[in-house]
XYZ file of C-alpha atoms in Angstrom:
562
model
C 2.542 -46.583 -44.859
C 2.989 -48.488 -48.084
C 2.012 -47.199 -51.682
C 1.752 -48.965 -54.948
C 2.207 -46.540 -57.400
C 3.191 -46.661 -61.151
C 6.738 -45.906 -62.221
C 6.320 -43.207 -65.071
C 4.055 -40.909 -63.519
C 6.569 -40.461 -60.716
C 9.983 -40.332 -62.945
C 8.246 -37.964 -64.864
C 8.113 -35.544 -61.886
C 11.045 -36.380 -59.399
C 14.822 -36.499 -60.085
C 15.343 -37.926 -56.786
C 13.005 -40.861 -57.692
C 14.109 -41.693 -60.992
C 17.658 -41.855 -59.251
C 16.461 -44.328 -56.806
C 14.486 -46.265 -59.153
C 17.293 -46.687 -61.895
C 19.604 -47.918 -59.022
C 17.457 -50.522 -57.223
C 15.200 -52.012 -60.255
C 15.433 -55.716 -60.317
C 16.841 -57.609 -64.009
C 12.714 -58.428 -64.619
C 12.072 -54.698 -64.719
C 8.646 -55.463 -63.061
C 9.056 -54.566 -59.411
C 10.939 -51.595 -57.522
C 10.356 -51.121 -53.747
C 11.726 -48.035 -52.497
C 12.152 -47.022 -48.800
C 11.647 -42.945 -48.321
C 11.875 -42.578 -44.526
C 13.887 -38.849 -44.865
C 10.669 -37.379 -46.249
C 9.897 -34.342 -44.993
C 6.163 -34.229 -43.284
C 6.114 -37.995 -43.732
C 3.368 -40.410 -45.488
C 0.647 -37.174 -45.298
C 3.144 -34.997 -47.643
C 3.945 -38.169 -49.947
C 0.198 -38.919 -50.538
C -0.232 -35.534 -51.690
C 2.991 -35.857 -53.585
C 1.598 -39.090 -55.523
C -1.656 -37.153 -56.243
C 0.178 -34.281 -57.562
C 2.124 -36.829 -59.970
C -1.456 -38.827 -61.011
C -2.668 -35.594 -61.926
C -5.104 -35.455 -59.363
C -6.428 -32.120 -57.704
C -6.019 -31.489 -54.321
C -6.334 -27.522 -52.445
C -2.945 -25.474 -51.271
C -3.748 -24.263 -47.853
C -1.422 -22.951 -45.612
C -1.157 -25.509 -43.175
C 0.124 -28.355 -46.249
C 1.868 -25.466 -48.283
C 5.414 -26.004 -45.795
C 5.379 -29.802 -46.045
C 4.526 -30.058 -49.570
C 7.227 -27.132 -50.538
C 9.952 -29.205 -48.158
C 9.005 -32.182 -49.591
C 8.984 -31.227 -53.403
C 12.423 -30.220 -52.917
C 13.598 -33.266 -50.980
C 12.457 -35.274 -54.246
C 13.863 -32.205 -56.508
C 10.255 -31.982 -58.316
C 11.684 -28.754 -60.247
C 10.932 -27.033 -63.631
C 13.425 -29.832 -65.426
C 11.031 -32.134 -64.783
C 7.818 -30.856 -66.472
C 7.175 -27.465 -66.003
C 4.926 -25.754 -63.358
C 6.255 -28.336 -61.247
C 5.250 -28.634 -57.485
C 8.067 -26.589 -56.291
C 7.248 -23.455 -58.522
C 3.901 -24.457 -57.017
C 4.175 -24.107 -53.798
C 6.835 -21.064 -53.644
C 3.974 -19.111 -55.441
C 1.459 -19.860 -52.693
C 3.690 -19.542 -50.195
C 4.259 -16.119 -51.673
C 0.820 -15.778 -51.715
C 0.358 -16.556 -47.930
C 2.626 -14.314 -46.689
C 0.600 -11.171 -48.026
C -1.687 -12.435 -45.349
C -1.494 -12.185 -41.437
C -3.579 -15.043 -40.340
C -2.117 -17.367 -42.999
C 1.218 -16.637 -42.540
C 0.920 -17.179 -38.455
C -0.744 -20.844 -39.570
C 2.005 -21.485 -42.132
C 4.453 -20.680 -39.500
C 3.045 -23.284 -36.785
C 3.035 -25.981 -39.557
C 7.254 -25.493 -39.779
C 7.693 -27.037 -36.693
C 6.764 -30.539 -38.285
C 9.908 -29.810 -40.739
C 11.651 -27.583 -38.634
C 15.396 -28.306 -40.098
C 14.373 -28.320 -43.858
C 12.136 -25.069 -43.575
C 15.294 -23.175 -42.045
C 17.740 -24.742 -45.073
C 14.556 -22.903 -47.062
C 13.932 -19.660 -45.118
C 10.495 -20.195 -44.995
C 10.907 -19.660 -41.270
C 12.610 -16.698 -41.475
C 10.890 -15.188 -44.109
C 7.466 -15.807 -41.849
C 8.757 -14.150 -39.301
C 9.737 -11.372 -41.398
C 6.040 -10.828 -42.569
C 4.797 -11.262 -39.471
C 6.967 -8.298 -37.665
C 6.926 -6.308 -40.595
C 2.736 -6.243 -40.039
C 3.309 -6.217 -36.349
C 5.551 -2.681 -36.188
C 3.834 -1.616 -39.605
C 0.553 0.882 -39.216
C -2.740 -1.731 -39.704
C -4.869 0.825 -40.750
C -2.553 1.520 -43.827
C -1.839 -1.882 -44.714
C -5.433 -3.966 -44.314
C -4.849 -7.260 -43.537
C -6.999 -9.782 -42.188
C -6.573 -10.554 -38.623
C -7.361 -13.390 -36.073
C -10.914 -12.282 -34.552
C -13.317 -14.403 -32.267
C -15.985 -12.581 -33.979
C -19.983 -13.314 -34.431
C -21.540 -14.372 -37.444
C -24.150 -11.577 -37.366
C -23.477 -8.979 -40.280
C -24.863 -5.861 -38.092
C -22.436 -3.185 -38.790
C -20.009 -4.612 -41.310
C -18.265 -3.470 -44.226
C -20.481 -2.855 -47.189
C -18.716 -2.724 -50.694
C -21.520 -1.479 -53.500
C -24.269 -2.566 -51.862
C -23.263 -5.920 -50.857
C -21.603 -7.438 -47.114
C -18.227 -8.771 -46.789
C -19.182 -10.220 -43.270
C -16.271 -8.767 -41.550
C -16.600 -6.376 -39.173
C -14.534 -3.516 -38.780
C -13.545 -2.930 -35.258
C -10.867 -0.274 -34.270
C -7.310 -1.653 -33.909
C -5.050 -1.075 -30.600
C -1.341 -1.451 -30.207
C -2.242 -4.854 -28.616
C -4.208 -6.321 -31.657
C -1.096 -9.127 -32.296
C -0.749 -9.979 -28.841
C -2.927 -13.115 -28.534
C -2.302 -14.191 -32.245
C 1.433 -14.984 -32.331
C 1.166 -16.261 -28.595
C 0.040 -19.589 -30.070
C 3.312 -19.828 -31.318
C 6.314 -21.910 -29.679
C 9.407 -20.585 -27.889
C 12.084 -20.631 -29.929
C 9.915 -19.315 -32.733
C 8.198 -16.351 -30.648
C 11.632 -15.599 -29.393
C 12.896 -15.144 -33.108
C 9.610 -12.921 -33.864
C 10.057 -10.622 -30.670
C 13.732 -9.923 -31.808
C 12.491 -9.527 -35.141
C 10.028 -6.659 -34.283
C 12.865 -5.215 -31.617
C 14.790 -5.019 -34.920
C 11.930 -3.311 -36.804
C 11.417 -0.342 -34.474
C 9.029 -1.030 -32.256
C 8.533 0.431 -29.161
C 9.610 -0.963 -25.942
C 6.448 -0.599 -24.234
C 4.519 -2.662 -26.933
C 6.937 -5.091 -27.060
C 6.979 -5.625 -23.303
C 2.832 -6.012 -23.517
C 3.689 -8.858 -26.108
C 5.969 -10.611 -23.033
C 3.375 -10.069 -20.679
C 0.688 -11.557 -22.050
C 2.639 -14.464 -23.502
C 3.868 -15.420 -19.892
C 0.803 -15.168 -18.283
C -0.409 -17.596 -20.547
C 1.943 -20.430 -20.140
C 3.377 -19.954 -16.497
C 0.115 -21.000 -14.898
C 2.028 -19.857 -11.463
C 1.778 -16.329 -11.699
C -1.922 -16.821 -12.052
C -2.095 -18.033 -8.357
C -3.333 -14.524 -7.024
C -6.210 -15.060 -9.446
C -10.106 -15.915 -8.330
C -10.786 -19.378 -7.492
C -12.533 -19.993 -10.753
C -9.571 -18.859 -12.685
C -7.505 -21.255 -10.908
C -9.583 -24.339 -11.364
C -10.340 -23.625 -14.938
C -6.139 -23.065 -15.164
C -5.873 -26.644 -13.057
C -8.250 -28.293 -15.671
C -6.206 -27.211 -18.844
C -2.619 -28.804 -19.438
C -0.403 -27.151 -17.056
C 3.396 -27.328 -18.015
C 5.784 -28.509 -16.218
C 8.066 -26.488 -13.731
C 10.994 -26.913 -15.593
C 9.322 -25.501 -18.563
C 8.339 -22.676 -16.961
C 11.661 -22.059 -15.847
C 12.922 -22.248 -18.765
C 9.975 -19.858 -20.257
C 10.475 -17.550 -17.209
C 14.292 -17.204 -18.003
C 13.515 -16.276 -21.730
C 11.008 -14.096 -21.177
C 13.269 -11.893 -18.665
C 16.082 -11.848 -21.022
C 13.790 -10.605 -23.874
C 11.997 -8.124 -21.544
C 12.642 -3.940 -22.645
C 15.766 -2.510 -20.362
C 14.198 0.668 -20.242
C 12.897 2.421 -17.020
C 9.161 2.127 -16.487
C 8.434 0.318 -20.223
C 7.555 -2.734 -18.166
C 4.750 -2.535 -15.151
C 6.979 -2.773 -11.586
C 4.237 -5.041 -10.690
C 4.297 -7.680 -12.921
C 8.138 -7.876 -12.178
C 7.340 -8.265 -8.992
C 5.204 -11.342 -8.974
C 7.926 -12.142 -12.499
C 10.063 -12.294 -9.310
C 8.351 -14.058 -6.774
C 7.728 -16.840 -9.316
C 10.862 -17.565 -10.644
C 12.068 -17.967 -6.508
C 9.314 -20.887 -6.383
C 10.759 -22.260 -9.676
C 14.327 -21.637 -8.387
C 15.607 -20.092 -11.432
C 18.934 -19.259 -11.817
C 20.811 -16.938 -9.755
C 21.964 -14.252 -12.630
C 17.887 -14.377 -13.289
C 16.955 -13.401 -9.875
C 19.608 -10.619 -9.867
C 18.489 -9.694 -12.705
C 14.952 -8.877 -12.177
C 16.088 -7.739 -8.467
C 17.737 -5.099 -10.366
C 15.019 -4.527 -12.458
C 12.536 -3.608 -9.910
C 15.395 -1.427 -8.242
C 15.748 0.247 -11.265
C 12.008 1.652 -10.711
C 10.757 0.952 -6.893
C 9.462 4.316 -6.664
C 6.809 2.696 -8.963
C 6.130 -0.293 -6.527
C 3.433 -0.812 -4.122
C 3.957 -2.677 -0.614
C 1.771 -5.224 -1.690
C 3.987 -6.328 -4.353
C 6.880 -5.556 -2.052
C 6.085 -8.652 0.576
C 7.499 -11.372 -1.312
C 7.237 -14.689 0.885
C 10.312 -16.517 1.954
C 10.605 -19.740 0.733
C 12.728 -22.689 2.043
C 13.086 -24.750 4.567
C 15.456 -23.244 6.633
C 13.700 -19.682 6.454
C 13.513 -17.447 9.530
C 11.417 -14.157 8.980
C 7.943 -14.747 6.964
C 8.872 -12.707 4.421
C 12.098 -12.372 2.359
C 13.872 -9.462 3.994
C 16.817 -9.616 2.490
C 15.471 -9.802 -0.962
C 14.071 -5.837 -0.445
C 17.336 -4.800 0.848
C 19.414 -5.692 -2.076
C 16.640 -4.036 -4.109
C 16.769 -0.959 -2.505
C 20.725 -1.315 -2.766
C 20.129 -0.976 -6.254
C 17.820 1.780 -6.217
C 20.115 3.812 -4.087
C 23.538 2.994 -5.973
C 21.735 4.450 -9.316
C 20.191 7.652 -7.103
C 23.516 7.974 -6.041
C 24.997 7.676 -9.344
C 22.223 9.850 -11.121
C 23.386 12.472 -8.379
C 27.368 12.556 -8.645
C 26.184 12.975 -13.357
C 24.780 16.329 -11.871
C 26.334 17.620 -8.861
C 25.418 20.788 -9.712
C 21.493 21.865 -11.001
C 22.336 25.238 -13.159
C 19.366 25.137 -15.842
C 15.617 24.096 -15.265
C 15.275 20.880 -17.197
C 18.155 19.973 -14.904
C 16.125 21.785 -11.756
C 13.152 19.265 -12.726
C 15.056 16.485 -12.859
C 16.382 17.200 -9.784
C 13.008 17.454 -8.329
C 11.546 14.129 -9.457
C 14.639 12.512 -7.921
C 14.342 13.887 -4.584
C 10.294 12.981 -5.114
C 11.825 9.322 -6.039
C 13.801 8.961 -3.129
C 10.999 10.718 -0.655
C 8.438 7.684 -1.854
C 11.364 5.154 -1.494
C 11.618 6.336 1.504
C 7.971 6.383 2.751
C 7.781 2.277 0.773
C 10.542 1.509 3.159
C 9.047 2.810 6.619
C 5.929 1.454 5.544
C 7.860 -2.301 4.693
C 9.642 -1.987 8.237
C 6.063 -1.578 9.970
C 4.846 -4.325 8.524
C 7.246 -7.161 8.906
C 8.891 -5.555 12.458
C 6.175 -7.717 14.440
C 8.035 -10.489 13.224
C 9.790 -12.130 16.143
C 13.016 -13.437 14.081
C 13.173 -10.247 12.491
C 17.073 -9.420 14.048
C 17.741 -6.153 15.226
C 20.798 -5.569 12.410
C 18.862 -6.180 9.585
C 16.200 -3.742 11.045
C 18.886 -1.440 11.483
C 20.078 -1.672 7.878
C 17.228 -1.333 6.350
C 15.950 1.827 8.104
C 19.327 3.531 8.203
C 19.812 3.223 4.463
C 17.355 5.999 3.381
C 19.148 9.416 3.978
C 17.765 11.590 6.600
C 16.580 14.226 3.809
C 14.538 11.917 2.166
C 12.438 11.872 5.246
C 10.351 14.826 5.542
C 8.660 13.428 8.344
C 9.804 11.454 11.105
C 6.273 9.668 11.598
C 6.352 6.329 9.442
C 9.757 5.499 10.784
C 8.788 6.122 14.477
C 5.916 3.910 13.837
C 8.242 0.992 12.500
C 10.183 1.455 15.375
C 7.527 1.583 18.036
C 5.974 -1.814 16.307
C 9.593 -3.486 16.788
C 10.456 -2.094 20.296
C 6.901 -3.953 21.281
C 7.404 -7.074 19.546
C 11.055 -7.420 20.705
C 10.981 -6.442 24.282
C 14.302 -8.153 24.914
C 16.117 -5.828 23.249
C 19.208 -4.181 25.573
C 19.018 -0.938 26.688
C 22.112 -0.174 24.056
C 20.006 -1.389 21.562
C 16.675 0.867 22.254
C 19.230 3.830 22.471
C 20.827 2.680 18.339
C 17.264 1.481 16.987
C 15.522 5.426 18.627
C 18.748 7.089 16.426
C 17.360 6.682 13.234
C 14.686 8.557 13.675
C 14.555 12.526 13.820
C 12.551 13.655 17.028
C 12.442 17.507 15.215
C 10.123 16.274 12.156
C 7.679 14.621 14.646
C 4.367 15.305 13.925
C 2.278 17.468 16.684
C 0.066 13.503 17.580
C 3.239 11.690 16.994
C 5.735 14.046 19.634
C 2.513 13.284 22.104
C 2.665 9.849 21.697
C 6.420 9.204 22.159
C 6.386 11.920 25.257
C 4.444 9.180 26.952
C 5.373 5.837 25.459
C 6.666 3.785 28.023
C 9.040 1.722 25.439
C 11.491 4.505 24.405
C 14.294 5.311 26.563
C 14.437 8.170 28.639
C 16.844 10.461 26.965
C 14.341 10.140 23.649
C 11.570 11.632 25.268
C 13.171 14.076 27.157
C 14.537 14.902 23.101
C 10.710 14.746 22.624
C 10.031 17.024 25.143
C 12.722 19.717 24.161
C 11.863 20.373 20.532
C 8.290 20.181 20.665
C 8.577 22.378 23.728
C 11.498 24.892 21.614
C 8.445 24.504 18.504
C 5.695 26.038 20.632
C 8.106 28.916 21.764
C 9.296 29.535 18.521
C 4.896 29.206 16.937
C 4.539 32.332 20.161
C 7.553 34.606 18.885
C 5.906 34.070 15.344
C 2.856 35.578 16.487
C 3.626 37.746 18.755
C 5.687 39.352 16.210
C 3.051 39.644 13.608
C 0.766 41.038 16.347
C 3.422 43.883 16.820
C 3.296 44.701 13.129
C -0.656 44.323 13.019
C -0.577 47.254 15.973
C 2.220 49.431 14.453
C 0.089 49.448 11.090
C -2.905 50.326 12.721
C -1.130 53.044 14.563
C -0.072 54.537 11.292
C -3.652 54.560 9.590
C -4.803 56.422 12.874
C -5.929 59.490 10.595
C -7.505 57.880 7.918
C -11.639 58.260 7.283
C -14.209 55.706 7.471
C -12.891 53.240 4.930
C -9.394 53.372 7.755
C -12.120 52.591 10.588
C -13.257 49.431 8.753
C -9.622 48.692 8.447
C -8.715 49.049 11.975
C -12.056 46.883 13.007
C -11.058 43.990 10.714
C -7.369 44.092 12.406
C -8.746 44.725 15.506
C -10.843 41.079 15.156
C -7.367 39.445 13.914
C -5.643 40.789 16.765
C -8.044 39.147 19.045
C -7.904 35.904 17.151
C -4.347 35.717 17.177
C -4.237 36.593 21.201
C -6.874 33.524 21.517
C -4.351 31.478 19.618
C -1.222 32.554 21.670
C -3.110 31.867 25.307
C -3.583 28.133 23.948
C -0.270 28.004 22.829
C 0.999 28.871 26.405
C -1.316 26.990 27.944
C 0.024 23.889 25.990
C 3.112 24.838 27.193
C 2.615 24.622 30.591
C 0.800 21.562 30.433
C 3.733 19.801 28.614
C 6.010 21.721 31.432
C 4.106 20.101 34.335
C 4.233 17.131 32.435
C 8.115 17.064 32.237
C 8.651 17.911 36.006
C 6.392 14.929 37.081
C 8.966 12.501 35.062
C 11.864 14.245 36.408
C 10.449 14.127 39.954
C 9.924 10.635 39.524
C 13.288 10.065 38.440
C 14.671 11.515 41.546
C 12.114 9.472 43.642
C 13.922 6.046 41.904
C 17.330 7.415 42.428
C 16.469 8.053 46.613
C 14.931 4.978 46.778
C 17.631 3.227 45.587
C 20.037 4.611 47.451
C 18.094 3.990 50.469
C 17.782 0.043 49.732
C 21.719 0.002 49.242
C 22.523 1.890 52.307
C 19.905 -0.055 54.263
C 21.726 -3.288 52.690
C 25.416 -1.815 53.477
C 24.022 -1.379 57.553
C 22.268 -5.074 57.435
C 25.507 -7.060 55.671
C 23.407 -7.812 53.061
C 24.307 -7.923 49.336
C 23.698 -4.297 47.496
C 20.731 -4.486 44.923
C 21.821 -1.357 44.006
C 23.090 -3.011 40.851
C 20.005 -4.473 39.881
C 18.325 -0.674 39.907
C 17.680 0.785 36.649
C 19.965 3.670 35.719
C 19.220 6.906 34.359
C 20.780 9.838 32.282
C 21.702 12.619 33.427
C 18.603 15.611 33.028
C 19.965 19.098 31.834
């Protein structure tokens, strides 16, 4: 853009331009062209510049403030050149905006235009030094204005002797800043969240701020959303994917350390996101360990990440959950060798919430190995692995991992004989439930020797549930014989024991006939054991007498019944 300006007004203001002018004016004195192409903010700061100079009035607003500030001192339009010069100008409005929230956030976005010459003059850092210092500070002390998508009806505003301001006050949550600064670029948000990390403020507010900023630019995380969320997301200008790697990356870097600050769920889809934007590898690890850090938290939702790839085998990424839970048990196990020992009762609690950590773990995994152990490529080690990883104490019941395993043993029916025996191992047939002991004592898939293991403890429980009662019935009578001589109120006693006895005697007869029933139950499968075993030693003799080949090999063999 070209501008025809007179001389004196602007060597009356500039030092820089009366430099350039005395050095390029021609021997007629008449005409000086000058080329400014280093101007900060360009022809639109210049033109307000020349006004400036001319005398003309023109409004400060934060949005021209940076430019105009940059450019003054570009042209070195100080106090030795007239005072209240445009650079003692603009530093006192610029002072001026950053009293004020919404101002200084506008002021902020305007330093991108000048970025290099607004860092030589702090403005950028002194912006984002108002802006955390109202961010961590208490708003209800310090009244500022904030950013508000509010109506333009006056019901319920502030009234100040008699008369409306027009703004209404509405209470203020931790998140009130959230949405305001997120307008703000990368580099520069970065800068503010480190700021307010600086300041003091908490993790968990500081983690909200990450949240909601990449939600709002990583368009891919929004893919579980409703189908009008993800055509109205499709319509707006969607970055690119190497932006939002880039983003994603950031944000996880700048994300709270701490246990539990940020929501195991979000890090979850956090991860499943940056695998479709194949991230880097010490990202990935890094929010694997993450979500380790706190899978007690987790849901099995979350948990079934897809696998992605072409050369993929399972449907969902197994081995990504096992070198989670690696990391959850390496930091159980290294929270438990701190305090081998629990003396005091904080220590006692602590000990309790660990072994309550490990017991959900534990139900998250047999629940995870149900639900992808239909999977035909699912291989029988990595089953394995996975299950056998939890210690047996962190299993109070047996239930969810005989379920897992039933669901495999059915979808992989190939599976040696070797094999069943290993996979049946890592469960504990005594903390079978009562439904689940009658369910394996007559599933077909397990081998032998595991039901007869059924069979032993449930039949040992239901001897040792007898003894119980039969020895409080004992003390029930020996009581009642000692209250033989009491008066009425020891006949009502002996009546309401009397009834107990009887209802414990009811009890005991089902027991034992439950017994029985599992008894005859057990002698049918022995008998037809023994039924297999004659008959196949029939067929080989038969085949010995004939000079035929023995099939006896191709029999099924069984273990020896004690």
């Amino acid at each position: 853009m070209s501008f025809y300006l007179h001389k004196f007004p602007l060597l009356s203001r500039s030092g820089l331009l009366e430099k350039l002018m005395s050095e390029s004016t021609k021997e007629d004195g008449l005409v000086c062209v000058l080329q400014l192409t280093d101007i900060p903010g360009g022809a639109k700061a210049f033109e307000l510049v020349a006004k400036f100079c001319y005398g003309v009035r023109f409004e400060l607003t934060p949005l021209n403030v940076v430019s105009l500030r940059c450019a003054s001192e570009y042209l070195q339009m100080t106090n030795e050149y007239g005072e209240g010069n445009l650079v003692a100008q603009t530093e006192a409005f610029l002072n001026d905006v950053f009293g004020n929230w919404t101002d200084t956030i506008k002021a902020l976005e305007t330093c991108e235009e000048v970025l290099p010459h607004a860092e030589e003059l702090h403005i950028v850092s002194r912006c984002i030094n108002s802006l955390a210092m109202k961010a961590y500070g208490d708003s209800k002390l310090l009244n500022w204005p904030v950013m508000e998508n509010s109506n333009d009806n006056t019901a319920g505003s502030d009234v100040w002797n008699g008369i409306s301001t027009g703004t209404k006050s509405q209470p203020m949550t931790d998140d009130w800043w959230y949405e305001d600064v997120s307008f703000l670029s990368l580099p520069l948000y970065k800068r503010l969240i480190q700021a307010v990390e600086a300041g003091g403020m908490r993790p968990e507010n500081i983690s909200g701020a990450l949240v909601f900023y990449a939600k709002k630019y990583i368009p891919l995380m929004n893919r579980q959303a409703s189908f009008k969320d993800a055509s109205h997301a499709k319509s707006a200008s969607t970055p690119s994917e190497a932006d939002q790697r880039a983003l994603l990356e950031e944000i996880v870097e700048l994300l709270p350390k701490q246990k539990g600050v940020t929501e195991t769920r979000f890090l979850l889809r956090l991860l499943r996101t940056a695998m479709m934007l194949q991230v880097s590898p010490s990202c990935r690890e890094n929010l694997e360990g993450r979500v380790g850090l706190q899978l007690d938290q987790a849901t099995l939702d979350d948990l079934l990440i897809p696998n992605i790839g072409y050369s993929v085998e399972t449907l969902y990424d197994i081995d990504c959950f096992q070198r989670i839970l690696d990391h959850f048990l390496l930091l159980d196990q290294a929270s438990a060798a701190a305090s081998p020992c629990i003396m005091e009762e904080n220590q006692l609690v602590e000990g309790n919430q660990s072994l309550a950590s490990i017991t959900r773990v534990a139900n998250l995994v047999d629940s995870y190995l149900s639900e992808v152990a239909p999977d035909v490529n699912f291989k029988f080690p990595k089953f394995q692995s996975l299950a056998a990883a939890i210690p047996d104490y962190a299993r109070p019941h047996a239930d969810g991992i005989y379920r897992a395993i039933d669901i495999y043993l059915k979808a992989h029916p190939w599976l040696t004989d070797i094999e069943r025996e290993q996979i049946c191992r890592l469960m504990n047939c005594q903390k079978l439930s009562l439904e689940a002991s009658t369910h394996a004592a007559q599933n077909e898939r397990l081998p032998l020797r595991v039901i007869v293991q059924v069979l032993f403890f449930e039949q040992l429980r239901l001897r040792t549930s007898i003894s119980g009662w039969f020895f409080v019935s004992d003390n029930l009578d020996n009581s009642q014989n000692l209250s033989g001589g009491m008066g009425q109120h020891g006949d009502n006693t002996r009546q309401g024991r009397g009834s107990s006895i009887e209802d414990m005697r009811g009890r005991v007869s089902e027991l034992e006939k439950e017994c029985n029933n599992m008894k005859e139950e057990f002698q049918k499968l022995v008998k037809t054991k023994r039924r297999w075993n004659i008959f196949c030693r029939r067929k080989s003799q038969c085949n010995s007498k004939s000079g035929k080949p023995s099939e006896a090999a191709t029999c099924p063999t069984f273990p020896k019944i004690h």
